[in-house]
């Protein structure tokens, strides 16, 4: 079962991408929904205005193109909300009503938001006069919400001979209530054309009954400190959208913005509300979020085009750096860490120390140096896991870190037996001074553990765990090749190779892999944080190489 | 100047949203670019197939709708890359050539990617036979890249009587080279119809000269540990796209995916490449990223519709929780912290202790309790800043944390003088036992400092800094109201009120505000991390209230 929510827009096409189905599809995508579109008319427009509107021509109507598009979508794709934008003429409105009524005969139509587009900002007529009657009589009764702006509301009110002049916030609340009689479940009268103040909002909300006020982007109580650099001037210009539902009115207030990036604002708002409704049925919440989304779209817009430019539809998204795990790529994060600096990783994994060890020709002195310094290093390593346990928040995490410490301590005993075979005594292990490469690496683990969070510490610890796992598996792979240079029989280091490629160690590698993958998936990093994680990983890669460089130098 | 990159798609409309300009606009948006579209034809289609294609009818051609759309966009919006999809007939192809040649007369056409769409996956013809000649002769010479699939390449090759049968990877490399003679700067022959293996890739790349191989989603060298749960079977089915440029060939290889979510794959790939080219001119990099984006789009798709469903176009995006700061909302993150639990914040800021203090009627015993416990608390607070300094990575951060410690120690001296006025001796300050509310709060700071990173510790420290700032400003605001209940004259706690609303403390508040805002902007949190930050903030809010509850209980 798909969890994707689908939203259908029935509207005109805006080639310049800022309004119409183009704006709708961008808005729907920005809400994580799947967008489909049925086109009512083509326009040639850009940010300077509408140059031409091309209605669907007669032979298209014969073929019922609009209805055909709608059926083609609804028959195939489960649709969770629908919005209508520019419908242009009465035939289109009828086609929409007919298609929806036919498809949902006897069933519930999903939330339907109707933006009764009549006139473009640049003054171009976008709805034929004859279409209004059909819109009101046939489409409105099917809708959950209509979203007229001031001129559209005035046009609709005068259509039924109702008082239509809207010039204040109070007029807006009355007009919204009157429009509610037209048959939609709710009316959102958009306030972009009327600038008001907090004083007027207070007056209207105190005077009326059942009026709620929902602010956005304004300082509310107990935010005195934010007045550093922000003002809360009671005379500041505000914009208010008025939502009228049976028995209650809600005012959505926000600061007025002086901006030319307003092309497609109405399309964007209705598409945002529809997308919200596709996820969750609560209308008030959907309008609140839709208004906030649109407001921020205007505020964060960059200038595009020469005239009234489009909103920024993508302000609420950011790049996801680590791809989702899939059956063919189960470790996307670890891949990125390794590929981030593949050369450094290779220099570590295929280090001369490792090659000579695999051949069995590694000077004994190099190995003795390494094994003694590794003893010192493992003390840091165990302590870093203790720090990880101390930093953890769940018994599972505390237990898992502690188990690793116990494993290291157990390993130390077999380590000592192994050392004895190389003539390394307990006294040598304890009393040979720690070398710089050892301190550098060990202290780095502790330092990262002090400075960062548990995930960052895990990056450092796992670079070590996974690196030795890789060395073990790489040697094993080389051994399996024909004419392998890896010597097994009589190799003094066979036990070491077996240990790191064996099931016990590789089991720990698998757990470690899954741990960092799940951490990165549960808390996807920002670019800055990802860079920090990568830096830790690469630093450890270099420190590991330095460790073996030192062993070779000591040979 | 806008830094937004614009991409124009010239293609058909797919009402079902998975292909055509709809897929292109989603893809362009997913790449952070601004999408515009010129429509060549309407289709009624869904995931089960194409039901109808409606070419732009005669009267539209008279009006030159397609050319009109293209001019309308290019004249207004600076365009950084262009792609063409389904052009359907010769008139459309000519219109594109004419419009681009006219607009860019004497100037360079931005990177132009031509997806020579001929036949839909479901078998519907999407390019009239007469159009091929115009496509090849007039459009190809303008393009940077053409992206045919196997049947399209075969059609194009046979059009000039060249050997056209493509049934192996080797055939593909030859065909791509031959197609390069058609006039485009490069050819990407898509391999979706031909399954191959790593052995074949190796054979072809060794045999040919100047052949590079770029893998995606495959295990490369030094990734042995990832074979836990992933296979690197040399006989595994691969898909290869072949890029032919003057003098070199690049093979983009990846695992074959068994999926029905492939509707609009070609549209998506060419739009992704165009979006990449709009940002950066390197073709090989653009193809590499475009191929990876499309591959992941198929892999992560959820089932939509009954037939061949669309790709997941949004897989590389995630929600950005904290809005960008704007002139009317300069502290978006702090607002979210406060509004996240406005009731708890209010209970803290407007605590009875604060109200009585403002009235001057707070029992002396409560204040004495508070001031002594605050002395103990400030020791934790200073230590937590020391921990912050220890965890910091820059001299700026170390210095700033250290300055705060020095400020606290200086404050302690004035604190003592202030205490003396209330009869609190040095001995009382040092030897009155620390109460549970004090330990709970103080030790929480240290605990968070141990467990998390510097940003998390800052959340805890700033909840305290900003909270007292808010208390100071709130009292000052109450004092300024008419009929204020705040008593200044003769209020024994006047000095305390003045301190927290005064410029020195409020200056520190301002710096703190800017610090967390800049941290959150530089490292936008995932939902999980944001939840952690909010939890720390709210916990501190409750601990602050608990501190004052204890003082009132002690009265």
CSV table of N, CA and C in Angstrom, one decimal, chain B residues 339-469:
chain,number,residue,atom,x,y,z
B,339,UNK,N,6.9,29.0,21.1
B,339,UNK,CA,5.6,28.6,20.7
B,339,UNK,C,5.3,27.1,20.9
B,340,UNK,N,6.4,26.3,20.9
B,340,UNK,CA,6.3,24.9,21.0
B,340,UNK,C,5.6,24.5,22.2
B,341,UNK,N,5.8,25.2,23.3
B,341,UNK,CA,5.0,25.0,24.5
B,341,UNK,C,4.8,26.4,25.2
B,342,UNK,N,3.9,27.1,24.6
B,342,UNK,CA,3.7,28.5,25.0
B,342,UNK,C,3.2,28.6,26.5
B,343,UNK,N,2.4,27.6,26.8
B,343,UNK,CA,1.8,27.5,28.2
B,343,UNK,C,2.8,27.4,29.2
B,344,UNK,N,3.8,26.4,29.0
B,344,UNK,CA,4.8,26.2,30.0
B,344,UNK,C,5.7,27.4,30.1
B,345,UNK,N,6.0,28.0,29.0
B,345,UNK,CA,6.9,29.2,29.0
B,345,UNK,C,6.2,30.4,29.7
B,346,UNK,N,4.9,30.5,29.6
B,346,UNK,CA,4.2,31.5,30.3
B,346,UNK,C,4.1,31.3,31.8
B,347,UNK,N,3.9,30.0,32.1
B,347,UNK,CA,3.9,29.7,33.6
B,347,UNK,C,5.2,30.0,34.2
B,348,UNK,N,6.3,29.9,33.5
B,348,UNK,CA,7.6,30.3,34.0
B,348,UNK,C,7.8,31.8,34.0
B,349,UNK,N,7.6,32.4,32.9
B,349,UNK,CA,7.9,33.9,32.8
B,349,UNK,C,6.9,34.7,33.7
B,350,UNK,N,5.7,34.3,33.8
B,350,UNK,CA,4.7,35.0,34.6
B,350,UNK,C,4.4,34.3,36.0
B,351,UNK,N,5.5,33.6,36.5
B,351,UNK,CA,5.3,32.9,37.7
B,351,UNK,C,4.9,33.8,38.9
B,352,UNK,N,4.2,33.2,39.8
B,352,UNK,CA,3.7,34.0,41.0
B,352,UNK,C,4.9,34.7,41.7
B,353,UNK,N,6.0,34.0,41.7
B,353,UNK,CA,7.2,34.6,42.3
B,353,UNK,C,7.5,35.9,41.6
B,354,UNK,N,7.4,35.9,40.3
B,354,UNK,CA,7.7,37.1,39.5
B,354,UNK,C,6.7,38.2,39.7
B,355,UNK,N,5.4,37.8,39.8
B,355,UNK,CA,4.3,38.8,40.0
B,355,UNK,C,4.5,39.5,41.4
B,356,UNK,N,4.7,38.6,42.4
B,356,UNK,CA,4.8,39.2,43.7
B,356,UNK,C,6.1,40.1,43.8
B,357,UNK,N,7.1,39.7,43.1
B,357,UNK,CA,8.4,40.5,43.1
B,357,UNK,C,8.1,41.8,42.5
B,358,UNK,N,7.3,41.8,41.4
B,358,UNK,CA,7.0,43.1,40.7
B,358,UNK,C,6.2,44.0,41.5
B,359,UNK,N,5.3,43.4,42.3
B,359,UNK,CA,4.4,44.2,43.2
B,359,UNK,C,5.2,44.7,44.4
B,360,UNK,N,6.3,44.0,44.7
B,360,UNK,CA,7.0,44.4,45.9
B,360,UNK,C,6.5,43.6,47.1
B,361,UNK,N,5.6,42.6,46.9
B,361,UNK,CA,5.0,42.0,48.1
B,361,UNK,C,5.6,40.5,48.2
B,362,UNK,N,6.6,40.2,47.5
B,362,UNK,CA,7.2,38.8,47.6
B,362,UNK,C,7.7,38.7,49.1
B,363,UNK,N,7.3,37.6,49.8
B,363,UNK,CA,7.9,37.4,51.1
B,363,UNK,C,9.4,37.4,51.1
B,364,UNK,N,10.0,38.1,52.0
B,364,UNK,CA,11.4,38.2,52.1
B,364,UNK,C,12.1,36.8,52.2
B,365,UNK,N,11.4,35.9,52.9
B,365,UNK,CA,12.0,34.6,53.0
B,365,UNK,C,12.1,33.8,51.7
B,366,UNK,N,11.1,34.1,50.8
B,366,UNK,CA,11.1,33.4,49.5
B,366,UNK,C,12.3,34.0,48.7
B,367,UNK,N,12.5,35.3,48.8
B,367,UNK,CA,13.6,35.9,48.0
B,367,UNK,C,14.9,35.4,48.6
B,368,UNK,N,15.0,35.4,49.9
B,368,UNK,CA,16.3,34.9,50.5
B,368,UNK,C,16.6,33.5,50.1
B,369,UNK,N,15.6,32.6,50.1
B,369,UNK,CA,15.8,31.3,49.7
B,369,UNK,C,16.3,31.3,48.2
B,370,UNK,N,15.6,32.0,47.4
B,370,UNK,CA,15.9,32.1,46.0
B,370,UNK,C,17.3,32.5,45.7
B,371,UNK,N,17.7,33.6,46.4
B,371,UNK,CA,19.0,34.2,46.1
B,371,UNK,C,20.2,33.3,46.6
B,372,UNK,N,19.9,32.6,47.7
B,372,UNK,CA,21.0,31.7,48.1
B,372,UNK,C,21.1,30.5,47.2
B,373,UNK,N,19.9,29.9,46.8
B,373,UNK,CA,20.0,28.8,45.9
B,373,UNK,C,20.5,29.2,44.5
B,374,UNK,N,20.2,30.4,44.1
B,374,UNK,CA,20.7,30.9,42.8
B,374,UNK,C,22.3,31.0,42.8
B,375,UNK,N,22.8,31.3,44.0
B,375,UNK,CA,24.3,31.3,44.2
B,375,UNK,C,24.8,29.9,43.9
B,376,UNK,N,24.2,28.9,44.4
B,376,UNK,CA,24.6,27.5,44.2
B,376,UNK,C,24.5,27.2,42.7
B,377,UNK,N,23.3,27.6,42.1
B,377,UNK,CA,23.0,27.3,40.7
B,377,UNK,C,24.1,27.9,39.8
B,378,UNK,N,24.5,29.2,40.1
B,378,UNK,CA,25.4,29.9,39.2
B,378,UNK,C,26.7,29.1,39.1
B,379,UNK,N,27.1,28.4,40.2
B,379,UNK,CA,28.3,27.6,40.1
B,379,UNK,C,28.2,26.5,39.0
B,380,UNK,N,27.0,25.8,39.0
B,380,UNK,CA,26.8,24.8,37.9
B,380,UNK,C,26.8,25.6,36.5
B,381,UNK,N,26.2,26.7,36.5
B,381,UNK,CA,26.0,27.5,35.3
B,381,UNK,C,27.4,27.8,34.7
B,382,UNK,N,28.3,28.3,35.6
B,382,UNK,CA,29.7,28.7,35.2
B,382,UNK,C,30.4,27.4,34.7
B,383,UNK,N,30.2,26.3,35.4
B,383,UNK,CA,30.9,25.1,35.1
B,383,UNK,C,30.4,24.6,33.7
B,384,UNK,N,29.1,24.7,33.5
B,384,UNK,CA,28.5,24.3,32.2
B,384,UNK,C,29.2,25.1,31.0
B,385,UNK,N,29.4,26.4,31.3
B,385,UNK,CA,30.1,27.2,30.2
B,385,UNK,C,31.5,26.7,30.1
B,386,UNK,N,32.1,26.3,31.2
B,386,UNK,CA,33.5,25.8,31.1
B,386,UNK,C,33.5,24.5,30.2
B,387,UNK,N,32.5,23.7,30.4
B,387,UNK,CA,32.3,22.5,29.6
B,387,UNK,C,32.1,22.9,28.1
B,388,UNK,N,31.3,23.9,27.9
B,388,UNK,CA,31.1,24.4,26.6
B,388,UNK,C,32.4,24.8,25.9
B,389,UNK,N,33.2,25.5,26.7
B,389,UNK,CA,34.6,26.0,26.2
B,389,UNK,C,35.4,24.7,25.8
B,390,UNK,N,35.3,23.7,26.7
B,390,UNK,CA,36.1,22.5,26.5
B,390,UNK,C,35.7,21.7,25.3
B,391,UNK,N,34.4,21.9,24.9
B,391,UNK,CA,33.8,21.2,23.8
B,391,UNK,C,34.0,22.0,22.5
B,392,UNK,N,34.4,23.2,22.6
B,392,UNK,CA,34.4,24.1,21.4
B,392,UNK,C,35.6,23.8,20.5
B,393,UNK,N,35.4,24.2,19.2
B,393,UNK,CA,36.5,24.0,18.2
B,393,UNK,C,37.2,25.2,17.7
B,394,UNK,N,36.7,26.4,18.0
B,394,UNK,CA,37.3,27.6,17.5
B,394,UNK,C,37.7,28.5,18.7
B,395,UNK,N,38.7,29.3,18.5
B,395,UNK,CA,39.1,30.3,19.6
B,395,UNK,C,38.0,31.2,19.9
B,396,UNK,N,37.2,31.6,18.9
B,396,UNK,CA,36.0,32.5,19.1
B,396,UNK,C,35.1,31.8,20.1
B,397,UNK,N,34.7,30.6,19.8
B,397,UNK,CA,33.8,29.9,20.7
B,397,UNK,C,34.4,29.7,22.1
B,398,UNK,N,35.6,29.3,22.2
B,398,UNK,CA,36.3,29.1,23.5
B,398,UNK,C,36.3,30.4,24.2
B,399,UNK,N,36.6,31.5,23.5
B,399,UNK,CA,36.7,32.8,24.2
B,399,UNK,C,35.4,33.3,24.6
B,400,UNK,N,34.3,33.1,23.8
B,400,UNK,CA,33.0,33.6,24.2
B,400,UNK,C,32.5,32.9,25.4
B,401,UNK,N,32.7,31.5,25.4
B,401,UNK,CA,32.2,30.8,26.6
B,401,UNK,C,33.0,31.2,27.9
B,402,UNK,N,34.3,31.4,27.7
B,402,UNK,CA,35.1,31.8,28.8
B,402,UNK,C,34.7,33.2,29.4
B,403,UNK,N,34.4,34.1,28.4
B,403,UNK,CA,33.9,35.5,28.9
B,403,UNK,C,32.7,35.4,29.7
B,404,UNK,N,31.8,34.4,29.4
B,404,UNK,CA,30.6,34.3,30.2
B,404,UNK,C,30.9,33.8,31.6
B,405,UNK,N,31.9,32.9,31.7
B,405,UNK,CA,32.3,32.5,33.1
B,405,UNK,C,32.8,33.7,33.8
B,406,UNK,N,33.6,34.5,33.2
B,406,UNK,CA,34.2,35.7,33.9
B,406,UNK,C,33.1,36.6,34.3
B,407,UNK,N,32.1,36.8,33.4
B,407,UNK,CA,30.9,37.6,33.8
B,407,UNK,C,30.2,37.1,35.0
B,408,UNK,N,30.0,35.8,35.0
B,408,UNK,CA,29.3,35.2,36.2
B,408,UNK,C,30.1,35.4,37.5
B,409,UNK,N,31.4,35.3,37.4
B,409,UNK,CA,32.2,35.4,38.6
B,409,UNK,C,32.1,36.9,39.1
B,410,UNK,N,32.2,37.8,38.1
B,410,UNK,CA,32.1,39.3,38.4
B,410,UNK,C,30.7,39.5,39.1
B,411,UNK,N,29.7,38.9,38.5
B,411,UNK,CA,28.3,39.1,39.0
B,411,UNK,C,28.2,38.6,40.4
B,412,UNK,N,28.9,37.6,40.7
B,412,UNK,CA,28.9,37.0,42.1
B,412,UNK,C,29.3,38.0,43.1
B,413,UNK,N,30.2,38.9,42.8
B,413,UNK,CA,30.7,39.9,43.7
B,413,UNK,C,29.6,40.9,44.0
B,414,UNK,N,28.9,41.4,42.9
B,414,UNK,CA,27.8,42.4,43.1
B,414,UNK,C,26.6,41.6,43.8
B,415,UNK,N,26.4,40.4,43.5
B,415,UNK,CA,25.4,39.5,44.1
B,415,UNK,C,25.6,39.5,45.6
B,416,UNK,N,26.9,39.4,46.0
B,416,UNK,CA,27.1,39.3,47.5
B,416,UNK,C,26.8,40.6,48.2
B,417,UNK,N,27.1,41.7,47.5
B,417,UNK,CA,26.7,43.0,48.1
B,417,UNK,C,25.2,43.2,48.2
B,418,UNK,N,24.5,42.7,47.1
B,418,UNK,CA,23.1,42.7,47.1
B,418,UNK,C,22.5,41.9,48.2
B,419,UNK,N,23.1,40.7,48.4
B,419,UNK,CA,22.7,39.8,49.5
B,419,UNK,C,22.8,40.4,50.8
B,420,UNK,N,23.9,41.1,51.0
B,420,UNK,CA,24.2,41.8,52.3
B,420,UNK,C,23.0,42.7,52.7
B,421,UNK,N,22.4,43.3,51.7
B,421,UNK,CA,21.3,44.2,52.0
B,421,UNK,C,20.1,43.4,52.5
B,422,UNK,N,20.0,42.1,52.2
B,422,UNK,CA,18.9,41.3,52.7
B,422,UNK,C,19.4,40.5,53.9
B,423,UNK,N,20.5,40.9,54.5
B,423,UNK,CA,21.0,40.2,55.7
B,423,UNK,C,21.6,38.8,55.4
B,424,UNK,N,21.9,38.6,54.2
B,424,UNK,CA,22.5,37.2,53.8
B,424,UNK,C,24.0,37.4,53.9
B,425,UNK,N,24.6,36.6,54.7
B,425,UNK,CA,26.1,36.7,54.9
B,425,UNK,C,26.7,35.7,53.9
B,426,UNK,N,28.0,35.9,53.8
B,426,UNK,CA,28.9,35.1,53.0
B,426,UNK,C,28.8,33.6,53.5
B,427,UNK,N,28.7,33.5,54.8
B,427,UNK,CA,28.7,32.2,55.4
B,427,UNK,C,27.4,31.5,55.0
B,428,UNK,N,26.3,32.2,55.1
B,428,UNK,CA,25.0,31.7,54.7
B,428,UNK,C,25.0,31.2,53.2
B,429,UNK,N,25.6,32.0,52.3
B,429,UNK,CA,25.7,31.7,50.9
B,429,UNK,C,26.4,30.4,50.7
B,430,UNK,N,27.6,30.3,51.4
B,430,UNK,CA,28.4,29.1,51.2
B,430,UNK,C,27.9,27.9,51.9
B,431,UNK,N,27.2,28.0,53.1
B,431,UNK,CA,26.9,26.8,53.9
B,431,UNK,C,25.4,26.4,53.9
B,432,UNK,N,24.6,27.2,53.3
B,432,UNK,CA,23.2,26.8,53.3
B,432,UNK,C,23.1,25.6,52.3
B,433,UNK,N,22.5,24.5,52.7
B,433,UNK,CA,22.6,23.3,51.8
B,433,UNK,C,21.8,23.6,50.5
B,434,UNK,N,22.3,22.9,49.5
B,434,UNK,CA,21.7,23.0,48.1
B,434,UNK,C,20.4,22.2,48.2
B,435,UNK,N,19.3,22.8,47.6
B,435,UNK,CA,18.0,22.1,47.6
B,435,UNK,C,17.9,21.3,46.4
B,436,UNK,N,16.9,20.4,46.4
B,436,UNK,CA,16.7,19.5,45.3
B,436,UNK,C,16.4,20.2,44.0
B,437,UNK,N,15.6,21.3,44.0
B,437,UNK,CA,15.3,22.0,42.7
B,437,UNK,C,16.5,22.6,42.1
B,438,UNK,N,17.4,23.0,43.0
B,438,UNK,CA,18.7,23.6,42.5
B,438,UNK,C,19.6,22.5,41.9
B,439,UNK,N,19.7,21.4,42.6
B,439,UNK,CA,20.5,20.3,42.0
B,439,UNK,C,20.0,19.7,40.7
B,440,UNK,N,18.6,19.6,40.7
B,440,UNK,CA,18.0,19.1,39.5
B,440,UNK,C,18.3,19.9,38.3
B,441,UNK,N,18.2,21.2,38.4
B,441,UNK,CA,18.5,22.1,37.3
B,441,UNK,C,20.0,22.1,37.0
B,442,UNK,N,20.8,22.4,38.0
B,442,UNK,CA,22.2,22.5,37.8
B,442,UNK,C,22.8,21.3,37.2
B,443,UNK,N,22.5,20.1,37.8
B,443,UNK,CA,23.1,18.9,37.3
B,443,UNK,C,22.6,18.5,35.9
B,444,UNK,N,21.4,19.0,35.6
B,444,UNK,CA,20.8,18.8,34.2
B,444,UNK,C,21.7,19.5,33.2
B,445,UNK,N,22.2,20.7,33.5
B,445,UNK,CA,23.1,21.4,32.6
B,445,UNK,C,24.3,20.6,32.3
B,446,UNK,N,24.9,20.1,33.4
B,446,UNK,CA,26.2,19.4,33.3
B,446,UNK,C,25.9,18.1,32.5
B,447,UNK,N,24.8,17.4,32.8
B,447,UNK,CA,24.5,16.2,32.1
B,447,UNK,C,24.3,16.3,30.6
B,448,UNK,N,23.6,17.4,30.2
B,448,UNK,CA,23.4,17.7,28.8
B,448,UNK,C,24.7,18.0,28.2
B,449,UNK,N,25.6,18.7,29.0
B,449,UNK,CA,26.9,19.1,28.5
B,449,UNK,C,27.8,17.8,28.2
B,450,UNK,N,27.6,16.8,29.1
B,450,UNK,CA,28.3,15.6,28.9
B,450,UNK,C,27.8,14.8,27.7
B,451,UNK,N,26.5,14.7,27.6
B,451,UNK,CA,25.9,13.8,26.7
B,451,UNK,C,25.8,14.3,25.2
B,452,UNK,N,25.6,15.6,25.1
B,452,UNK,CA,25.3,16.1,23.7
B,452,UNK,C,26.5,16.9,23.1
B,453,UNK,N,26.2,17.5,22.0
B,453,UNK,CA,27.2,18.4,21.4
B,453,UNK,C,27.0,19.9,21.9
B,454,UNK,N,27.8,20.8,21.3
B,454,UNK,CA,27.7,22.1,21.9
B,454,UNK,C,26.4,22.8,21.6
B,455,UNK,N,25.7,22.5,20.5
B,455,UNK,CA,24.4,23.1,20.2
B,455,UNK,C,23.4,22.7,21.2
B,456,UNK,N,23.4,21.4,21.6
B,456,UNK,CA,22.4,20.9,22.6
B,456,UNK,C,22.7,21.6,23.9
B,457,UNK,N,24.0,21.7,24.3
B,457,UNK,CA,24.3,22.4,25.6
B,457,UNK,C,23.8,23.9,25.5
B,458,UNK,N,24.0,24.5,24.3
B,458,UNK,CA,23.6,25.9,24.2
B,458,UNK,C,22.0,26.0,24.4
B,459,UNK,N,21.3,25.0,24.0
B,459,UNK,CA,19.8,25.1,24.2
B,459,UNK,C,19.5,25.2,25.7
B,460,UNK,N,20.2,24.4,26.5
B,460,UNK,CA,20.0,24.4,27.9
B,460,UNK,C,20.4,25.7,28.5
B,461,UNK,N,21.6,26.2,28.1
B,461,UNK,CA,22.2,27.4,28.7
B,461,UNK,C,21.3,28.6,28.3
B,462,UNK,N,20.8,28.6,27.1
B,462,UNK,CA,20.1,29.8,26.6
B,462,UNK,C,18.7,29.8,27.1
B,463,UNK,N,18.1,28.7,27.4
B,463,UNK,CA,16.8,28.7,28.0
B,463,UNK,C,16.8,29.5,29.3
B,464,UNK,N,17.9,29.4,30.0
B,464,UNK,CA,18.1,30.1,31.3
B,464,UNK,C,18.4,31.6,31.0
B,465,UNK,N,19.3,31.9,30.1
B,465,UNK,CA,19.7,33.3,29.8
B,465,UNK,C,18.5,34.0,29.2
B,466,UNK,N,17.8,33.4,28.2
B,466,UNK,CA,16.7,34.1,27.6
B,466,UNK,C,15.5,34.2,28.5
B,467,UNK,N,15.3,33.2,29.3
B,467,UNK,CA,14.1,33.2,30.2
B,467,UNK,C,14.2,34.3,31.2
B,468,UNK,N,15.4,34.6,31.8
B,468,UNK,CA,15.5,35.7,32.7
B,468,UNK,C,15.4,37.0,32.0
B,469,UNK,N,15.9,37.0,30.7
B,469,UNK,CA,15.7,38.2,29.9
B,469,UNK,C,14.3,38.5,29.7
